[in-house]
Amino acid sequence: MENENAQISRAEYEALRAERDQLLALLRALPDISFVIDTDGLYVRVIGGANETMYIDGKTLEGHTLHEALPAEIADRCLNLVHEAIRTGDLQTVEYPLRVSEVALLPDASRQGSKGEVEQWFEGRVIPLSPFDHPKPVALWVAVNITPRKQLEQYWREAAHTDSLTGVATRLRLFDRARREVERAHRHGRPLCVLMIDFDHFKRINDHYGHATGDDALRAVTRACGEMLRDNDFMGRTGGEEFAVILPETDLEGARHTANRLLETVRTIQLPNAAPDLHLTISIGCARLQAGEGLDRLMRRADEHLYAAKAAGRDRCCGDCD
């Protein structure tokens, strides 16, 4: 009876080995790359990765550990997932970004140059692999390159938060950024100013020169203004021909200087396909964040100053910076 049980056990073992070999043969033919990793983080086997446009040959990783190959934070995360898959027997999944240049054990020719610095995204799928000819338990890590999907998601995120006509931020994105800047300014006791901007006589431009010219004017002005703003300034379209600029780390003197430059910049714009007598100007309302003030009140004060600038004759800035 003992021999019969041993023979059954051996038969089951051989069946599992055959199943494993079939799995490994299948993985070798797949475009995605897979790794057999033990509980010490050792790369026991590197399989597949037939799509050479998406993967670098990882055979040089075999016989080395996760911590020898990857940045410590990424290696720790990977090893924890291997342990969890082996402990529970359940599939573990994770999404993670990685650059070829970050994988220390890959050939220098692959890691160097612009291609090595391109961030790629992977979905790791980790399952225990048993039996396997290795003294320690192992897991199979399948790395699926999901970079195209991530790029598409990023495209749609940006499309949802970017004004399609002018290319600046939408109202939703502008106010989200403005709230964070207001919170940061209050928390650190730093200055913050807001400029509310409105095109002068925009309806007259549309009525006299046509809506295509009006669109050209919007694009030209926002592009010119964006080019002269600092990297940490933030411009967005609040609606129609109105825009706002968030000026972090800016006091009233700095806001006045920026507003004057914007006024001067717009005055010099000439639209190539419009009549030479078309002169563009803007009006600006300026408000500085006050102690304890929220974003809504700040924007409302800037808007009130904008209407004061229009009432005073347009093509000027009114507000706290007067």
PDB file of C-alpha atoms in Angstrom:
ATOM      1  CA  MET A   1       0.000   0.000   0.000  1.00  0.00           C
ATOM      2  CA  GLU A   2       2.844   2.384   0.850  1.00  0.00           C
ATOM      3  CA  ASN A   3       4.433   1.698  -2.563  1.00  0.00           C
ATOM      4  CA  GLU A   4       1.089   2.389  -4.265  1.00  0.00           C
ATOM      5  CA  ASN A   5       0.773   5.746  -2.440  1.00  0.00           C
ATOM      6  CA  ALA A   6       4.350   6.591  -3.371  1.00  0.00           C
ATOM      7  CA  GLN A   7       3.636   5.730  -7.007  1.00  0.00           C
ATOM      8  CA  ILE A   8       0.479   7.904  -6.967  1.00  0.00           C
ATOM      9  CA  SER A   9       2.405  10.741  -5.389  1.00  0.00           C
ATOM     10  CA  ARG A  10       5.122  10.381  -7.982  1.00  0.00           C
ATOM     11  CA  ALA A  11       2.556  10.335 -10.773  1.00  0.00           C
ATOM     12  CA  GLU A  12       0.946  13.516  -9.439  1.00  0.00           C
ATOM     13  CA  TYR A  13       4.380  15.115  -9.173  1.00  0.00           C
ATOM     14  CA  GLU A  14       5.212  14.217 -12.768  1.00  0.00           C
ATOM     15  CA  ALA A  15       1.869  15.566 -13.914  1.00  0.00           C
ATOM     16  CA  LEU A  16       2.601  18.859 -12.180  1.00  0.00           C
ATOM     17  CA  ARG A  17       6.064  18.981 -13.739  1.00  0.00           C
ATOM     18  CA  ALA A  18       4.570  18.387 -17.182  1.00  0.00           C
ATOM     19  CA  GLU A  19       2.027  21.145 -16.545  1.00  0.00           C
ATOM     20  CA  ARG A  20       4.799  23.473 -15.444  1.00  0.00           C
ATOM     21  CA  ASP A  21       6.896  22.690 -18.527  1.00  0.00           C
ATOM     22  CA  GLN A  22       3.916  23.410 -20.766  1.00  0.00           C
ATOM     23  CA  LEU A  23       3.410  26.732 -18.982  1.00  0.00           C
ATOM     24  CA  LEU A  24       7.069  27.704 -19.386  1.00  0.00           C
ATOM     25  CA  ALA A  25       6.997  26.721 -23.063  1.00  0.00           C
ATOM     26  CA  LEU A  26       3.941  28.924 -23.541  1.00  0.00           C
ATOM     27  CA  LEU A  27       5.573  31.832 -21.710  1.00  0.00           C
ATOM     28  CA  ARG A  28       8.651  31.628 -23.939  1.00  0.00           C
ATOM     29  CA  ALA A  29       6.437  32.260 -26.973  1.00  0.00           C
ATOM     30  CA  LEU A  30       4.575  35.214 -25.435  1.00  0.00           C
ATOM     31  CA  PRO A  31       5.538  38.845 -26.120  1.00  0.00           C
ATOM     32  CA  ASP A  32       5.554  39.700 -22.393  1.00  0.00           C
ATOM     33  CA  ILE A  33       8.543  38.909 -20.203  1.00  0.00           C
ATOM     34  CA  SER A  34       8.270  36.666 -17.136  1.00  0.00           C
ATOM     35  CA  PHE A  35      10.529  35.997 -14.157  1.00  0.00           C
ATOM     36  CA  VAL A  36      10.790  33.045 -11.804  1.00  0.00           C
ATOM     37  CA  ILE A  37      11.767  34.607  -8.450  1.00  0.00           C
ATOM     38  CA  ASP A  38      12.423  32.812  -5.166  1.00  0.00           C
ATOM     39  CA  THR A  39      11.765  33.958  -1.597  1.00  0.00           C
ATOM     40  CA  ASP A  40      15.209  35.585  -1.402  1.00  0.00           C
ATOM     41  CA  GLY A  41      14.392  37.712  -4.431  1.00  0.00           C
ATOM     42  CA  LEU A  42      16.711  35.690  -6.680  1.00  0.00           C
ATOM     43  CA  TYR A  43      15.969  35.707 -10.407  1.00  0.00           C
ATOM     44  CA  VAL A  44      15.919  31.945 -11.016  1.00  0.00           C
ATOM     45  CA  ARG A  45      14.739  32.108 -14.624  1.00  0.00           C
ATOM     46  CA  VAL A  46      13.914  34.840 -17.152  1.00  0.00           C
ATOM     47  CA  ILE A  47      11.430  33.762 -19.824  1.00  0.00           C
ATOM     48  CA  GLY A  48       9.801  35.320 -22.875  1.00  0.00           C
ATOM     49  CA  GLY A  49       9.824  38.972 -23.818  1.00  0.00           C
ATOM     50  CA  ALA A  50       9.621  38.126 -27.514  1.00  0.00           C
ATOM     51  CA  ASN A  51       8.362  41.627 -28.366  1.00  0.00           C
ATOM     52  CA  GLU A  52      11.715  43.367 -28.736  1.00  0.00           C
ATOM     53  CA  THR A  53      10.088  46.789 -29.201  1.00  0.00           C
ATOM     54  CA  MET A  54       8.566  46.535 -25.705  1.00  0.00           C
ATOM     55  CA  TYR A  55      11.199  44.565 -23.769  1.00  0.00           C
ATOM     56  CA  ILE A  56      14.947  44.343 -23.309  1.00  0.00           C
ATOM     57  CA  ASP A  57      16.517  40.872 -23.049  1.00  0.00           C
ATOM     58  CA  GLY A  58      16.624  40.192 -19.303  1.00  0.00           C
ATOM     59  CA  LYS A  59      18.783  37.064 -19.290  1.00  0.00           C
ATOM     60  CA  THR A  60      21.562  38.977 -17.505  1.00  0.00           C
ATOM     61  CA  LEU A  61      19.307  39.130 -14.421  1.00  0.00           C
ATOM     62  CA  GLU A  62      19.432  35.356 -13.859  1.00  0.00           C
ATOM     63  CA  GLY A  63      21.450  34.426 -10.779  1.00  0.00           C
ATOM     64  CA  HIS A  64      21.103  37.930  -9.286  1.00  0.00           C
ATOM     65  CA  THR A  65      18.610  39.370  -6.822  1.00  0.00           C
ATOM     66  CA  LEU A  66      15.920  42.015  -7.081  1.00  0.00           C
ATOM     67  CA  HIS A  67      17.965  44.314  -4.855  1.00  0.00           C
ATOM     68  CA  GLU A  68      21.013  43.948  -7.099  1.00  0.00           C
ATOM     69  CA  ALA A  69      18.981  44.850 -10.162  1.00  0.00           C
ATOM     70  CA  LEU A  70      16.423  47.430  -9.051  1.00  0.00           C
ATOM     71  CA  PRO A  71      16.212  50.571  -6.894  1.00  0.00           C
ATOM     72  CA  ALA A  72      15.687  49.559  -3.252  1.00  0.00           C
ATOM     73  CA  GLU A  73      12.114  50.857  -3.001  1.00  0.00           C
ATOM     74  CA  ILE A  74      10.970  48.981  -6.100  1.00  0.00           C
ATOM     75  CA  ALA A  75      12.876  45.817  -5.085  1.00  0.00           C
ATOM     76  CA  ASP A  76      11.253  45.825  -1.621  1.00  0.00           C
ATOM     77  CA  ARG A  77       7.815  46.180  -3.139  1.00  0.00           C
ATOM     78  CA  CYS A  78       8.403  43.359  -5.624  1.00  0.00           C
ATOM     79  CA  LEU A  79       9.786  40.990  -2.998  1.00  0.00           C
ATOM     80  CA  ASN A  80       6.805  41.629  -0.707  1.00  0.00           C
ATOM     81  CA  LEU A  81       4.453  40.637  -3.522  1.00  0.00           C
ATOM     82  CA  VAL A  82       6.445  37.456  -4.204  1.00  0.00           C
ATOM     83  CA  HIS A  83       6.187  36.517  -0.517  1.00  0.00           C
ATOM     84  CA  GLU A  84       2.462  37.291  -0.455  1.00  0.00           C
ATOM     85  CA  ALA A  85       1.773  35.194  -3.561  1.00  0.00           C
ATOM     86  CA  ILE A  86       3.683  32.221  -2.125  1.00  0.00           C
ATOM     87  CA  ARG A  87       2.097  32.603   1.318  1.00  0.00           C
ATOM     88  CA  THR A  88      -1.520  32.868   0.140  1.00  0.00           C
ATOM     89  CA  GLY A  89      -1.387  30.951  -3.130  1.00  0.00           C
ATOM     90  CA  ASP A  90      -3.381  33.790  -4.679  1.00  0.00           C
ATOM     91  CA  LEU A  91      -2.676  35.978  -7.686  1.00  0.00           C
ATOM     92  CA  GLN A  92      -1.097  39.323  -6.769  1.00  0.00           C
ATOM     93  CA  THR A  93      -1.168  42.304  -9.141  1.00  0.00           C
ATOM     94  CA  VAL A  94       0.617  45.648  -9.158  1.00  0.00           C
ATOM     95  CA  GLU A  95       1.213  48.506 -11.567  1.00  0.00           C
ATOM     96  CA  TYR A  96       4.600  50.192 -11.499  1.00  0.00           C
ATOM     97  CA  PRO A  97       6.729  52.574 -13.603  1.00  0.00           C
ATOM     98  CA  LEU A  98      10.290  51.619 -14.522  1.00  0.00           C
ATOM     99  CA  ARG A  99      13.039  52.967 -16.745  1.00  0.00           C
ATOM    100  CA  VAL A 100      15.572  50.691 -18.439  1.00  0.00           C
ATOM    101  CA  SER A 101      18.318  52.883 -16.958  1.00  0.00           C
ATOM    102  CA  GLU A 102      17.106  51.924 -13.462  1.00  0.00           C
ATOM    103  CA  VAL A 103      17.785  48.202 -14.009  1.00  0.00           C
ATOM    104  CA  ALA A 104      21.456  48.017 -13.007  1.00  0.00           C
ATOM    105  CA  LEU A 105      22.199  44.561 -14.429  1.00  0.00           C
ATOM    106  CA  LEU A 106      21.044  45.166 -17.986  1.00  0.00           C
ATOM    107  CA  PRO A 107      23.707  45.784 -20.671  1.00  0.00           C
ATOM    108  CA  ASP A 108      25.049  49.349 -20.771  1.00  0.00           C
ATOM    109  CA  ALA A 109      24.051  49.646 -24.420  1.00  0.00           C
ATOM    110  CA  SER A 110      20.401  49.199 -23.394  1.00  0.00           C
ATOM    111  CA  ARG A 111      20.537  51.444 -20.339  1.00  0.00           C
ATOM    112  CA  GLN A 112      22.293  54.426 -21.886  1.00  0.00           C
ATOM    113  CA  GLY A 113      20.848  57.031 -24.222  1.00  0.00           C
ATOM    114  CA  SER A 114      17.404  58.569 -24.453  1.00  0.00           C
ATOM    115  CA  LYS A 115      15.636  55.218 -24.807  1.00  0.00           C
ATOM    116  CA  GLY A 116      16.906  54.137 -21.411  1.00  0.00           C
ATOM    117  CA  GLU A 117      15.333  57.203 -19.777  1.00  0.00           C
ATOM    118  CA  VAL A 118      11.854  56.671 -21.174  1.00  0.00           C
ATOM    119  CA  GLU A 119       9.436  55.800 -18.376  1.00  0.00           C
ATOM    120  CA  GLN A 120       7.529  52.597 -19.058  1.00  0.00           C
ATOM    121  CA  TRP A 121       4.597  51.171 -17.110  1.00  0.00           C
ATOM    122  CA  PHE A 122       4.122  47.505 -16.265  1.00  0.00           C
ATOM    123  CA  GLU A 123       1.423  45.416 -14.675  1.00  0.00           C
ATOM    124  CA  GLY A 124       2.990  42.692 -12.576  1.00  0.00           C
ATOM    125  CA  ARG A 125       0.978  39.475 -12.161  1.00  0.00           C
ATOM    126  CA  VAL A 126       2.476  37.195  -9.525  1.00  0.00           C
ATOM    127  CA  ILE A 127       1.476  33.587  -8.798  1.00  0.00           C
ATOM    128  CA  PRO A 128       3.199  30.771  -6.873  1.00  0.00           C
ATOM    129  CA  LEU A 129       4.934  28.232  -9.117  1.00  0.00           C
ATOM    130  CA  SER A 130       5.142  24.691  -7.839  1.00  0.00           C
ATOM    131  CA  PRO A 131       6.854  22.306  -8.237  1.00  0.00           C
ATOM    132  CA  PHE A 132      10.105  23.799  -9.522  1.00  0.00           C
ATOM    133  CA  ASP A 133      13.655  22.513  -9.520  1.00  0.00           C
ATOM    134  CA  HIS A 134      14.896  24.985  -6.954  1.00  0.00           C
ATOM    135  CA  PRO A 135      15.645  24.581  -3.251  1.00  0.00           C
ATOM    136  CA  LYS A 136      13.352  27.444  -2.208  1.00  0.00           C
ATOM    137  CA  PRO A 137       9.740  28.309  -3.044  1.00  0.00           C
ATOM    138  CA  VAL A 138       9.334  30.407  -6.174  1.00  0.00           C
ATOM    139  CA  ALA A 139       6.738  32.617  -7.806  1.00  0.00           C
ATOM    140  CA  LEU A 140       6.138  33.475 -11.433  1.00  0.00           C
ATOM    141  CA  TRP A 141       6.126  37.213 -12.156  1.00  0.00           C
ATOM    142  CA  VAL A 142       4.602  38.130 -15.524  1.00  0.00           C
ATOM    143  CA  ALA A 143       5.440  41.748 -16.477  1.00  0.00           C
ATOM    144  CA  VAL A 144       2.878  43.077 -18.957  1.00  0.00           C
ATOM    145  CA  ASN A 145       3.950  46.318 -20.614  1.00  0.00           C
ATOM    146  CA  ILE A 146       0.949  48.666 -20.282  1.00  0.00           C
ATOM    147  CA  THR A 147       2.735  51.838 -21.419  1.00  0.00           C
ATOM    148  CA  PRO A 148       0.398  52.449 -24.416  1.00  0.00           C
ATOM    149  CA  ARG A 149      -2.619  52.195 -22.120  1.00  0.00           C
ATOM    150  CA  LYS A 150      -1.073  54.600 -19.598  1.00  0.00           C
ATOM    151  CA  GLN A 151      -0.212  57.048 -22.368  1.00  0.00           C
ATOM    152  CA  LEU A 152      -3.803  56.923 -23.604  1.00  0.00           C
ATOM    153  CA  GLU A 153      -5.117  57.499 -20.067  1.00  0.00           C
ATOM    154  CA  GLN A 154      -2.762  60.467 -19.707  1.00  0.00           C
ATOM    155  CA  TYR A 155      -3.954  61.862 -23.028  1.00  0.00           C
ATOM    156  CA  TRP A 156      -7.596  61.744 -21.967  1.00  0.00           C
ATOM    157  CA  ARG A 157      -6.793  63.182 -18.545  1.00  0.00           C
ATOM    158  CA  GLU A 158      -5.044  66.127 -20.167  1.00  0.00           C
ATOM    159  CA  ALA A 159      -7.832  66.521 -22.720  1.00  0.00           C
ATOM    160  CA  ALA A 160     -10.384  66.698 -19.912  1.00  0.00           C
ATOM    161  CA  HIS A 161      -8.375  69.377 -18.101  1.00  0.00           C
ATOM    162  CA  THR A 162      -7.162  71.434 -21.076  1.00  0.00           C
ATOM    163  CA  ASP A 163      -9.235  74.026 -22.899  1.00  0.00           C
ATOM    164  CA  SER A 164      -9.525  72.778 -26.470  1.00  0.00           C
ATOM    165  CA  LEU A 165      -9.396  76.233 -28.062  1.00  0.00           C
ATOM    166  CA  THR A 166      -6.550  77.934 -26.203  1.00  0.00           C
ATOM    167  CA  GLY A 167      -4.584  75.053 -24.696  1.00  0.00           C
ATOM    168  CA  VAL A 168      -4.630  76.522 -21.169  1.00  0.00           C
ATOM    169  CA  ALA A 169      -6.223  74.831 -18.162  1.00  0.00           C
ATOM    170  CA  THR A 170      -9.981  74.415 -17.912  1.00  0.00           C
ATOM    171  CA  ARG A 171     -11.944  76.100 -15.132  1.00  0.00           C
ATOM    172  CA  LEU A 172     -12.063  72.821 -13.175  1.00  0.00           C
ATOM    173  CA  ARG A 173      -8.308  72.299 -13.347  1.00  0.00           C
ATOM    174  CA  LEU A 174      -7.590  75.976 -12.609  1.00  0.00           C
ATOM    175  CA  PHE A 175      -9.690  76.018  -9.448  1.00  0.00           C
ATOM    176  CA  ASP A 176      -8.253  72.708  -8.280  1.00  0.00           C
ATOM    177  CA  ARG A 177      -4.726  74.104  -8.598  1.00  0.00           C
ATOM    178  CA  ALA A 178      -5.766  77.441  -7.056  1.00  0.00           C
ATOM    179  CA  ARG A 179      -7.210  75.748  -3.966  1.00  0.00           C
ATOM    180  CA  ARG A 180      -3.988  73.846  -3.400  1.00  0.00           C
ATOM    181  CA  GLU A 181      -1.927  77.024  -3.815  1.00  0.00           C
ATOM    182  CA  VAL A 182      -4.164  78.928  -1.368  1.00  0.00           C
ATOM    183  CA  GLU A 183      -3.795  76.158   1.214  1.00  0.00           C
ATOM    184  CA  ARG A 184      -0.036  76.106   0.733  1.00  0.00           C
ATOM    185  CA  ALA A 185       0.238  79.902   1.012  1.00  0.00           C
ATOM    186  CA  HIS A 186      -1.715  79.904   4.282  1.00  0.00           C
ATOM    187  CA  ARG A 187       0.207  76.945   5.678  1.00  0.00           C
ATOM    188  CA  HIS A 188       3.639  78.455   5.022  1.00  0.00           C
ATOM    189  CA  GLY A 189       2.745  82.121   5.347  1.00  0.00           C
ATOM    190  CA  ARG A 190       3.718  82.887   1.750  1.00  0.00           C
ATOM    191  CA  PRO A 191       2.279  85.580  -0.579  1.00  0.00           C
ATOM    192  CA  LEU A 192      -0.124  84.696  -3.362  1.00  0.00           C
ATOM    193  CA  CYS A 193      -1.876  86.888  -5.936  1.00  0.00           C
ATOM    194  CA  VAL A 194      -4.560  86.276  -8.539  1.00  0.00           C
ATOM    195  CA  LEU A 195      -5.115  88.130 -11.804  1.00  0.00           C
ATOM    196  CA  MET A 196      -8.536  88.013 -13.453  1.00  0.00           C
ATOM    197  CA  ILE A 197      -8.295  88.844 -17.175  1.00  0.00           C
ATOM    198  CA  ASP A 198     -11.006  89.754 -19.669  1.00  0.00           C
ATOM    199  CA  PHE A 199     -10.666  90.631 -23.376  1.00  0.00           C
ATOM    200  CA  ASP A 200     -11.800  94.141 -24.166  1.00  0.00           C
ATOM    201  CA  HIS A 201     -14.658  94.516 -26.686  1.00  0.00           C
ATOM    202  CA  PHE A 202     -14.547  90.820 -27.578  1.00  0.00           C
ATOM    203  CA  LYS A 203     -18.150  90.781 -28.831  1.00  0.00           C
ATOM    204  CA  ARG A 204     -17.272  93.635 -31.185  1.00  0.00           C
ATOM    205  CA  ILE A 205     -14.358  91.569 -32.563  1.00  0.00           C
ATOM    206  CA  ASN A 206     -16.653  88.598 -33.218  1.00  0.00           C
ATOM    207  CA  ASP A 207     -19.393  90.750 -34.767  1.00  0.00           C
ATOM    208  CA  HIS A 208     -17.107  92.861 -36.949  1.00  0.00           C
ATOM    209  CA  TYR A 209     -14.356  90.425 -37.942  1.00  0.00           C
ATOM    210  CA  GLY A 210     -16.047  87.062 -37.462  1.00  0.00           C
ATOM    211  CA  HIS A 211     -15.832  84.262 -34.903  1.00  0.00           C
ATOM    212  CA  ALA A 212     -12.758  82.721 -36.566  1.00  0.00           C
ATOM    213  CA  THR A 213     -10.864  85.942 -35.925  1.00  0.00           C
ATOM    214  CA  GLY A 214     -12.186  85.968 -32.373  1.00  0.00           C
ATOM    215  CA  ASP A 215     -10.826  82.459 -31.866  1.00  0.00           C
ATOM    216  CA  ASP A 216      -7.487  83.502 -33.354  1.00  0.00           C
ATOM    217  CA  ALA A 217      -7.379  86.420 -30.923  1.00  0.00           C
ATOM    218  CA  LEU A 218      -8.053  84.171 -27.943  1.00  0.00           C
ATOM    219  CA  ARG A 219      -5.319  81.772 -28.986  1.00  0.00           C
ATOM    220  CA  ALA A 220      -2.796  84.517 -29.739  1.00  0.00           C
ATOM    221  CA  VAL A 221      -3.320  86.326 -26.434  1.00  0.00           C
ATOM    222  CA  THR A 222      -3.223  83.242 -24.231  1.00  0.00           C
ATOM    223  CA  ARG A 223      -0.141  81.953 -26.040  1.00  0.00           C
ATOM    224  CA  ALA A 224       1.689  85.292 -25.684  1.00  0.00           C
ATOM    225  CA  CYS A 225       0.741  85.612 -22.021  1.00  0.00           C
ATOM    226  CA  GLY A 226       1.719  82.031 -21.287  1.00  0.00           C
ATOM    227  CA  GLU A 227       5.169  82.556 -22.785  1.00  0.00           C
ATOM    228  CA  MET A 228       5.974  85.420 -20.415  1.00  0.00           C
ATOM    229  CA  LEU A 229       4.667  83.794 -17.217  1.00  0.00           C
ATOM    230  CA  ARG A 230       6.955  81.893 -14.871  1.00  0.00           C
ATOM    231  CA  ASP A 231       6.985  78.104 -14.718  1.00  0.00           C
ATOM    232  CA  ASN A 232       5.134  78.036 -11.390  1.00  0.00           C
ATOM    233  CA  ASP A 233       2.464  80.544 -12.494  1.00  0.00           C
ATOM    234  CA  PHE A 234      -0.759  78.926 -13.662  1.00  0.00           C
ATOM    235  CA  MET A 235      -3.209  80.199 -16.270  1.00  0.00           C
ATOM    236  CA  GLY A 236      -6.691  78.887 -16.980  1.00  0.00           C
ATOM    237  CA  ARG A 237      -9.864  79.793 -18.824  1.00  0.00           C
ATOM    238  CA  THR A 238     -12.751  80.568 -16.483  1.00  0.00           C
ATOM    239  CA  GLY A 239     -15.311  80.971 -19.263  1.00  0.00           C
ATOM    240  CA  GLY A 240     -15.905  82.769 -22.558  1.00  0.00           C
ATOM    241  CA  GLU A 241     -13.169  85.361 -22.973  1.00  0.00           C
ATOM    242  CA  GLU A 242     -12.236  85.442 -19.283  1.00  0.00           C
ATOM    243  CA  PHE A 243      -9.047  83.948 -17.864  1.00  0.00           C
ATOM    244  CA  ALA A 244      -7.282  83.841 -14.530  1.00  0.00           C
ATOM    245  CA  VAL A 245      -3.627  83.604 -13.568  1.00  0.00           C
ATOM    246  CA  ILE A 246      -2.490  82.195 -10.220  1.00  0.00           C
ATOM    247  CA  LEU A 247       0.764  83.785  -9.037  1.00  0.00           C
ATOM    248  CA  PRO A 248       2.306  81.753  -6.177  1.00  0.00           C
ATOM    249  CA  GLU A 249       5.120  83.298  -4.139  1.00  0.00           C
ATOM    250  CA  THR A 250       4.168  86.726  -5.506  1.00  0.00           C
ATOM    251  CA  ASP A 251       3.580  89.932  -3.549  1.00  0.00           C
ATOM    252  CA  LEU A 252       1.708  93.005  -4.793  1.00  0.00           C
ATOM    253  CA  GLU A 253       4.764  94.552  -6.414  1.00  0.00           C
ATOM    254  CA  GLY A 254       5.409  91.363  -8.340  1.00  0.00           C
ATOM    255  CA  ALA A 255       1.740  91.093  -9.325  1.00  0.00           C
ATOM    256  CA  ARG A 256       1.736  94.693 -10.573  1.00  0.00           C
ATOM    257  CA  HIS A 257       4.851  94.012 -12.633  1.00  0.00           C
ATOM    258  CA  THR A 258       3.313  90.881 -14.157  1.00  0.00           C
ATOM    259  CA  ALA A 259       0.018  92.640 -14.917  1.00  0.00           C
ATOM    260  CA  ASN A 260       1.801  95.520 -16.665  1.00  0.00           C
ATOM    261  CA  ARG A 261       3.842  93.101 -18.765  1.00  0.00           C
ATOM    262  CA  LEU A 262       0.664  91.267 -19.769  1.00  0.00           C
ATOM    263  CA  LEU A 263      -0.994  94.533 -20.789  1.00  0.00           C
ATOM    264  CA  GLU A 264       2.037  95.551 -22.851  1.00  0.00           C
ATOM    265  CA  THR A 265       2.368  92.135 -24.453  1.00  0.00           C
ATOM    266  CA  VAL A 266      -1.250  92.049 -25.624  1.00  0.00           C
ATOM    267  CA  ARG A 267      -1.028  95.562 -27.090  1.00  0.00           C
ATOM    268  CA  THR A 268       1.749  94.405 -29.438  1.00  0.00           C
ATOM    269  CA  ILE A 269      -0.112  91.374 -30.822  1.00  0.00           C
ATOM    270  CA  GLN A 270      -1.033  91.502 -34.483  1.00  0.00           C
ATOM    271  CA  LEU A 271      -3.176  88.830 -36.089  1.00  0.00           C
ATOM    272  CA  PRO A 272      -1.790  87.943 -39.543  1.00  0.00           C
ATOM    273  CA  ASN A 273      -5.200  87.236 -41.089  1.00  0.00           C
ATOM    274  CA  ALA A 274      -7.054  90.187 -39.570  1.00  0.00           C
ATOM    275  CA  ALA A 275      -7.388  93.831 -40.566  1.00  0.00           C
ATOM    276  CA  PRO A 276      -4.434  96.018 -39.510  1.00  0.00           C
ATOM    277  CA  ASP A 277      -6.775  98.301 -37.570  1.00  0.00           C
ATOM    278  CA  LEU A 278      -7.631  95.497 -35.113  1.00  0.00           C
ATOM    279  CA  HIS A 279      -5.920  96.255 -31.817  1.00  0.00           C
ATOM    280  CA  LEU A 280      -6.214  93.819 -28.924  1.00  0.00           C
ATOM    281  CA  THR A 281      -6.300  94.875 -25.281  1.00  0.00           C
ATOM    282  CA  ILE A 282      -7.252  93.268 -21.990  1.00  0.00           C
ATOM    283  CA  SER A 283      -8.460  94.443 -18.597  1.00  0.00           C
ATOM    284  CA  ILE A 284      -7.079  92.925 -15.384  1.00  0.00           C
ATOM    285  CA  GLY A 285      -8.282  92.700 -11.803  1.00  0.00           C
ATOM    286  CA  CYS A 286      -5.649  91.938  -9.152  1.00  0.00           C
ATOM    287  CA  ALA A 287      -6.177  90.540  -5.656  1.00  0.00           C
ATOM    288  CA  ARG A 288      -3.697  89.452  -2.985  1.00  0.00           C
ATOM    289  CA  LEU A 289      -4.574  86.590  -0.647  1.00  0.00           C
ATOM    290  CA  GLN A 290      -5.450  87.918   2.805  1.00  0.00           C
ATOM    291  CA  ALA A 291      -5.066  86.168   6.154  1.00  0.00           C
ATOM    292  CA  GLY A 292      -7.798  83.575   6.645  1.00  0.00           C
ATOM    293  CA  GLU A 293      -9.255  84.206   3.181  1.00  0.00           C
ATOM    294  CA  GLY A 294     -10.601  81.340   1.095  1.00  0.00           C
ATOM    295  CA  LEU A 295     -10.329  80.881  -2.651  1.00  0.00           C
ATOM    296  CA  ASP A 296     -13.924  81.898  -3.394  1.00  0.00           C
ATOM    297  CA  ARG A 297     -13.537  85.250  -1.657  1.00  0.00           C
ATOM    298  CA  LEU A 298     -10.137  85.840  -3.275  1.00  0.00           C
ATOM    299  CA  MET A 299     -11.479  85.185  -6.778  1.00  0.00           C
ATOM    300  CA  ARG A 300     -14.564  87.302  -6.118  1.00  0.00           C
ATOM    301  CA  ARG A 301     -12.426  90.288  -5.089  1.00  0.00           C
ATOM    302  CA  ALA A 302     -10.241  89.878  -8.184  1.00  0.00           C
ATOM    303  CA  ASP A 303     -13.394  89.797 -10.302  1.00  0.00           C
ATOM    304  CA  GLU A 304     -14.695  92.971  -8.667  1.00  0.00           C
ATOM    305  CA  HIS A 305     -11.392  94.691  -9.448  1.00  0.00           C
ATOM    306  CA  LEU A 306     -11.660  93.482 -13.055  1.00  0.00           C
ATOM    307  CA  TYR A 307     -15.026  95.215 -13.454  1.00  0.00           C
ATOM    308  CA  ALA A 308     -13.510  98.346 -11.916  1.00  0.00           C
ATOM    309  CA  ALA A 309     -10.771  98.243 -14.586  1.00  0.00           C
ATOM    310  CA  LYS A 310     -13.415  98.029 -17.305  1.00  0.00           C
ATOM    311  CA  ALA A 311     -15.419 100.858 -15.806  1.00  0.00           C
ATOM    312  CA  ALA A 312     -12.259 102.991 -15.671  1.00  0.00           C
ATOM    313  CA  GLY A 313     -11.699 102.721 -19.417  1.00  0.00           C
ATOM    314  CA  ARG A 314     -10.279  99.192 -20.003  1.00  0.00           C
ATOM    315  CA  ASP A 315      -6.728  98.283 -21.040  1.00  0.00           C
ATOM    316  CA  ARG A 316      -5.503  98.594 -17.454  1.00  0.00           C
ATOM    317  CA  CYS A 317      -5.158  96.778 -14.132  1.00  0.00           C
ATOM    318  CA  CYS A 318      -7.120  97.692 -11.008  1.00  0.00           C
ATOM    319  CA  GLY A 319      -7.104  96.175  -7.550  1.00  0.00           C
ATOM    320  CA  ASP A 320      -4.883  95.510  -4.572  1.00  0.00           C
ATOM    321  CA  CYS A 321      -1.786  96.268  -6.626  1.00  0.00           C
ATOM    322  CA  ASP A 322      -2.863  99.874  -7.370  1.00  0.00           C
TER     323      ASP A 322
END
